[in-house]
PDB file of C-alpha atoms in Angstrom:
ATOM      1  CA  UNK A   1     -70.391  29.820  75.764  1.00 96.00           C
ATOM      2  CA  UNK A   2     -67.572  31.518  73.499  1.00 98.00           C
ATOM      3  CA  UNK A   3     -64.030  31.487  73.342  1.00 98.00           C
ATOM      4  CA  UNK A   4     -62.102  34.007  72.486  1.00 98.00           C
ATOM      5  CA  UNK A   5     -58.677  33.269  70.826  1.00 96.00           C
ATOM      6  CA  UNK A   6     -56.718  37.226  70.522  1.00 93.00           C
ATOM      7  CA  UNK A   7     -59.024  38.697  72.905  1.00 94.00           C
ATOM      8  CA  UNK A   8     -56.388  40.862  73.222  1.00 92.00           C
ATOM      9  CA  UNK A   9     -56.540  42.140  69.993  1.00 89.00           C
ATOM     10  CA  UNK A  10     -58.102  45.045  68.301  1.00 87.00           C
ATOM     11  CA  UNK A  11     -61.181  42.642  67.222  1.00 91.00           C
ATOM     12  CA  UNK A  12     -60.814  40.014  69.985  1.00 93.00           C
ATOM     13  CA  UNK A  13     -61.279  43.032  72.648  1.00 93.00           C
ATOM     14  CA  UNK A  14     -64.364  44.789  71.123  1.00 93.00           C
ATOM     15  CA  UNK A  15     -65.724  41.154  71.157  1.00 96.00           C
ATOM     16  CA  UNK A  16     -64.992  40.442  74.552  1.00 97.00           C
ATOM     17  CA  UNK A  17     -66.920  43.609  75.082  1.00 96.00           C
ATOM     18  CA  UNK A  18     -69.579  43.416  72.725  1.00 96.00           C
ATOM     19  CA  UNK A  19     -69.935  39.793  75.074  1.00 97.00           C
ATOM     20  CA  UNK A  20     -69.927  42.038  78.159  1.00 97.00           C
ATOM     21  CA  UNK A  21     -72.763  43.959  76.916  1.00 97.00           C
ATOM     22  CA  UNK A  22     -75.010  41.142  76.253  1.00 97.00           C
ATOM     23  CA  UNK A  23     -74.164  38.851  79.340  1.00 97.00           C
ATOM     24  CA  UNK A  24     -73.038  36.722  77.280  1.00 97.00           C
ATOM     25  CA  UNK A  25     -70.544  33.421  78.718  1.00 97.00           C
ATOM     26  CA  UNK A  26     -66.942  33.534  77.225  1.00 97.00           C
ATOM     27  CA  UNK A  27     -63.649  32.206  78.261  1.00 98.00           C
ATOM     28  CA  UNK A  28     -60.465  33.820  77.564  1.00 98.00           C
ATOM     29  CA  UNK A  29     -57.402  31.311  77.017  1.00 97.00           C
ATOM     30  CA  UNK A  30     -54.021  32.712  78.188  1.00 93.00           C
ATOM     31  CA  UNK A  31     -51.338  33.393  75.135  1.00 88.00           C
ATOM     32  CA  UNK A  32     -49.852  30.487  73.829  1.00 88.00           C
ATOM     33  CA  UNK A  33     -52.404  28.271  75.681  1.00 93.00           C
ATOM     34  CA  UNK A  34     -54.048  26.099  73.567  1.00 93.00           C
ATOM     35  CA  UNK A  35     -55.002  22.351  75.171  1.00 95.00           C
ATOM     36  CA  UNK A  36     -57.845  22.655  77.402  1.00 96.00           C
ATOM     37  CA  UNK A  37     -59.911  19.653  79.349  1.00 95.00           C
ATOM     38  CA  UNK A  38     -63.557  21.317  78.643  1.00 96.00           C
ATOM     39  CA  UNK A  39     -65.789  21.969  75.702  1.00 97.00           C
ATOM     40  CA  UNK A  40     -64.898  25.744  74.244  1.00 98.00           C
ATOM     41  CA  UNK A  41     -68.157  25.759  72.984  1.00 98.00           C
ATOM     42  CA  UNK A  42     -68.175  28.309  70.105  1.00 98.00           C
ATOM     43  CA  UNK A  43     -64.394  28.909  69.178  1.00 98.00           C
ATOM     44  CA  UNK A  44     -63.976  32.427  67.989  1.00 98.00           C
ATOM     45  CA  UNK A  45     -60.016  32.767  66.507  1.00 96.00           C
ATOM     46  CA  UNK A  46     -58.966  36.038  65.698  1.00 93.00           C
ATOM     47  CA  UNK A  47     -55.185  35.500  67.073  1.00 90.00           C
ATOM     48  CA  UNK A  48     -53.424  37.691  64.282  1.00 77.00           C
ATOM     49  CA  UNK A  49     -50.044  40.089  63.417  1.00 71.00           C
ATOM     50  CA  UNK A  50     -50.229  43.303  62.172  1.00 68.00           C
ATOM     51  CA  UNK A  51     -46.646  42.916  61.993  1.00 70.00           C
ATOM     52  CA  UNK A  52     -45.865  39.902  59.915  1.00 73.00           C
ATOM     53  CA  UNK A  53     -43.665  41.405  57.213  1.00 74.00           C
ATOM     54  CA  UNK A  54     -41.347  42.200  59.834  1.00 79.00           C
ATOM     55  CA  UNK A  55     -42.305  39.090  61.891  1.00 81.00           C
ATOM     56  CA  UNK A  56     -42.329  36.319  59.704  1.00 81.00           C
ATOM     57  CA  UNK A  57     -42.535  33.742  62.087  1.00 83.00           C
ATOM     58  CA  UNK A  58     -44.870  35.391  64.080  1.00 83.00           C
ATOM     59  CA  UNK A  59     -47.003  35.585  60.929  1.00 83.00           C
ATOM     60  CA  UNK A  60     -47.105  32.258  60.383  1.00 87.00           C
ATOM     61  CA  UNK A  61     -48.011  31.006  64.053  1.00 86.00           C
ATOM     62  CA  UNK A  62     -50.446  33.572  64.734  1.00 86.00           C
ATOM     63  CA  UNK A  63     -52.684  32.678  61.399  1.00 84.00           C
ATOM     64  CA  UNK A  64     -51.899  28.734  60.972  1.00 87.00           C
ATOM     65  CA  UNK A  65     -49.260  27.424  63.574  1.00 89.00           C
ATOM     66  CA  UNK A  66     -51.662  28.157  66.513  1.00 92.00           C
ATOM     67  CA  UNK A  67     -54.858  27.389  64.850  1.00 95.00           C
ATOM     68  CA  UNK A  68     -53.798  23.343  64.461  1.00 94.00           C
ATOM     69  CA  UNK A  69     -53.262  23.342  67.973  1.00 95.00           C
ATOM     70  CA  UNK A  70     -56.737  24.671  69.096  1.00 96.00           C
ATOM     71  CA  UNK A  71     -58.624  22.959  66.559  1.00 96.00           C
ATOM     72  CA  UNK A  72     -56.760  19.113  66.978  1.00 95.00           C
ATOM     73  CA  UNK A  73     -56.473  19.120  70.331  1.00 96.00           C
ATOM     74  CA  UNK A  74     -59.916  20.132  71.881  1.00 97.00           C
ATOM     75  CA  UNK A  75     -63.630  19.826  71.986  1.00 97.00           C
ATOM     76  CA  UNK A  76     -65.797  22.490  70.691  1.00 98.00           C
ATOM     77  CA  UNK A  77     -69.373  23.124  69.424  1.00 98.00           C
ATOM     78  CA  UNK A  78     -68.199  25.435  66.503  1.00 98.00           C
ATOM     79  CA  UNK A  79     -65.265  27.759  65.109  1.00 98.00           C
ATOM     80  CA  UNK A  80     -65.625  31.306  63.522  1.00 98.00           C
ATOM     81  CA  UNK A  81     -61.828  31.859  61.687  1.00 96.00           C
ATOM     82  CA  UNK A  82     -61.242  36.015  60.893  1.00 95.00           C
ATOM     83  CA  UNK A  83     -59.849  35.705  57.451  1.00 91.00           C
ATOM     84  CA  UNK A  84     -59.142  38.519  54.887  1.00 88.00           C
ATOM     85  CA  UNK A  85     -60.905  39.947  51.718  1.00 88.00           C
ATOM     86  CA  UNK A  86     -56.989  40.304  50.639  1.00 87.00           C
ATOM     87  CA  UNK A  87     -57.361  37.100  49.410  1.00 88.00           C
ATOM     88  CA  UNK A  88     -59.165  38.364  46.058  1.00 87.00           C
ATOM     89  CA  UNK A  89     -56.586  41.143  45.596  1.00 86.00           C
ATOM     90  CA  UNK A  90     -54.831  39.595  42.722  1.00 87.00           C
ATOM     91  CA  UNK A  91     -58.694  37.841  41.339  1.00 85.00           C
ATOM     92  CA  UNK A  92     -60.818  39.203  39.031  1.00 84.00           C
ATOM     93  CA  UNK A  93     -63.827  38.715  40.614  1.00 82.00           C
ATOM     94  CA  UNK A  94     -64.445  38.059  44.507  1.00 83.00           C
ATOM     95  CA  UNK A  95     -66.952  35.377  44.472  1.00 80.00           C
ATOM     96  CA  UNK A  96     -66.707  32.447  47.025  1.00 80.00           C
ATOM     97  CA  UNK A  97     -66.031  29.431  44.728  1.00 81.00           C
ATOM     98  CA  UNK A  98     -63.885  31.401  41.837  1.00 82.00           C
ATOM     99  CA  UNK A  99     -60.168  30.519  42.261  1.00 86.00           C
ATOM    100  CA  UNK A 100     -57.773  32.676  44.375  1.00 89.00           C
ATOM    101  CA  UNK A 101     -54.619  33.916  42.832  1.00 90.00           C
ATOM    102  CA  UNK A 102     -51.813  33.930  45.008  1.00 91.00           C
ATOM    103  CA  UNK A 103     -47.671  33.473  44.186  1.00 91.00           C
ATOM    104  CA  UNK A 104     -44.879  32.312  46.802  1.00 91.00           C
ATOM    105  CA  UNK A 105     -43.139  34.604  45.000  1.00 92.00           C
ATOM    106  CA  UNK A 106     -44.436  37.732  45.778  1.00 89.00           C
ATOM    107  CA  UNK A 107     -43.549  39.140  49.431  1.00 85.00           C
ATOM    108  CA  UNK A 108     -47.216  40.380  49.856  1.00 84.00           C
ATOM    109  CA  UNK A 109     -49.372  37.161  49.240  1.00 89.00           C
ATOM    110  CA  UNK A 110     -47.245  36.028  52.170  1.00 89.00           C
ATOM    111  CA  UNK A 111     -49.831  37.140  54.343  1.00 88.00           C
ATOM    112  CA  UNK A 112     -52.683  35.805  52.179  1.00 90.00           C
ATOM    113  CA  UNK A 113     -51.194  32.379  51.217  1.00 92.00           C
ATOM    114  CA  UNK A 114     -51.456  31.744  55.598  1.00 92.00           C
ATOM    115  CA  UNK A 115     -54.943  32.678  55.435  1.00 92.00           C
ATOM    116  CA  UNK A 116     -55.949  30.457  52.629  1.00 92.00           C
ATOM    117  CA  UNK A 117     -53.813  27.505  54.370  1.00 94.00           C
ATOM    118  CA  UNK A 118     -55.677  28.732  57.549  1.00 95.00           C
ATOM    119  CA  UNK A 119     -59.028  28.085  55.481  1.00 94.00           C
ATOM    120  CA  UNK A 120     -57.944  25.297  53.617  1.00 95.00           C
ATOM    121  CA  UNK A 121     -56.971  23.423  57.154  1.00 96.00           C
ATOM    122  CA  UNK A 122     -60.104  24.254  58.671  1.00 96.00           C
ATOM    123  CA  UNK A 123     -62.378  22.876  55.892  1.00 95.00           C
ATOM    124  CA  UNK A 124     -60.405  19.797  55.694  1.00 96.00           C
ATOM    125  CA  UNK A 125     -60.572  19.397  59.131  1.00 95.00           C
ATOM    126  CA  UNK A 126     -64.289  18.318  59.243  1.00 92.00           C
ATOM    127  CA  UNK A 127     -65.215  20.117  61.940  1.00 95.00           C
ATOM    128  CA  UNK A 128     -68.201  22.990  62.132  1.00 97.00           C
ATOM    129  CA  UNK A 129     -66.551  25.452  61.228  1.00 96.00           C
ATOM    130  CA  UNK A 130     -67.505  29.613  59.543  1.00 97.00           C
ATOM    131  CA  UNK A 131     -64.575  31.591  57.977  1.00 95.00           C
ATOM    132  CA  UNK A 132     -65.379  35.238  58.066  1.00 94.00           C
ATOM    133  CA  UNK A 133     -63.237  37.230  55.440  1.00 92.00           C
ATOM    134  CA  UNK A 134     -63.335  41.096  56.626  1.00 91.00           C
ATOM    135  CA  UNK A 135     -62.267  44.153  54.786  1.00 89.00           C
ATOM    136  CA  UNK A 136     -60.840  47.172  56.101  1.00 84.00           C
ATOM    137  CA  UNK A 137     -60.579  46.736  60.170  1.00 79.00           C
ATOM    138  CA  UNK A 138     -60.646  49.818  62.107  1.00 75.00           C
ATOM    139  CA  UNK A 139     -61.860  52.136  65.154  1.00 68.00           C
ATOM    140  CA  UNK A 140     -61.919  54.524  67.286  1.00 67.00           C
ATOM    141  CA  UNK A 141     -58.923  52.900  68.948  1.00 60.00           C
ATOM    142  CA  UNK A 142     -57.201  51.465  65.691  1.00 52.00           C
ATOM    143  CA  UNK A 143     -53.234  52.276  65.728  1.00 50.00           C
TER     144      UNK A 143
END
């Protein structure tokens, strides 16, 4: 069974369908529903803002405010996070365990310095958990 956190989403939808395609079980949580009484089985969480310059609050809850919620508060076998290959952008190399260069300073490591938290949460959290970083989203139906 999956879960699908932003199955609304440009990512969350072609997973929903990729599901489809393979009869696969999922659940699909309502927005800004995050407490639930059964096991989510494998948590997929790909809640995110394209918008987040402009949103900055919406930035923060879509990539770490949320997350806490689904991760504290219920059972599940497993949780994929979508993170970002923008982490390396300031790094000189983009290996796994070198160190990440990001300043509260700048107005575009905003972005990155949620996903790191995002990461940093998750690994700290002790639960099973696979962070995905992806490069370049897009599609046929990208905006």
């Amino acid at each position: 069974m999956y879960t699908i956190f932003g199955s609304k989403g440009f990512i969350g939808n072609e997973l929903v369908l990729y599901l489809k395609r393979r009869r696969k079980k999922f659940f699909l949580p309502k927005k800004n529903k995050y407490k639930f009484k059964k096991n989510l089985g494998t948590v997929i969480y790909c809640v995110g803002s394209d918008d987040w310059q402009k949103k900055v609050e919406k930035g923060f809850f879509s990539n770490l405010g949320h997350l806490q919620k689904v991760i504290f508060n219920n059972e599940f076998k497993s949780l994929i996070f979508l993170s970002t290959t923008r982490l390396y952008i300031n790094s000189d190399k983009t290996l796994e365990n070198n160190d990440i260069k990001l300043n509260p300073n700048v107005y575009n490591d905003y972005y990155n310095i949620l996903k790191i938290a995002s990461e940093s949460l998750l690994y700290n959290s002790k639960k099973k958990i696979k962070i995905l970083r992806l490069s370049n989203v897009f599609g046929f139906n990208s905006k």
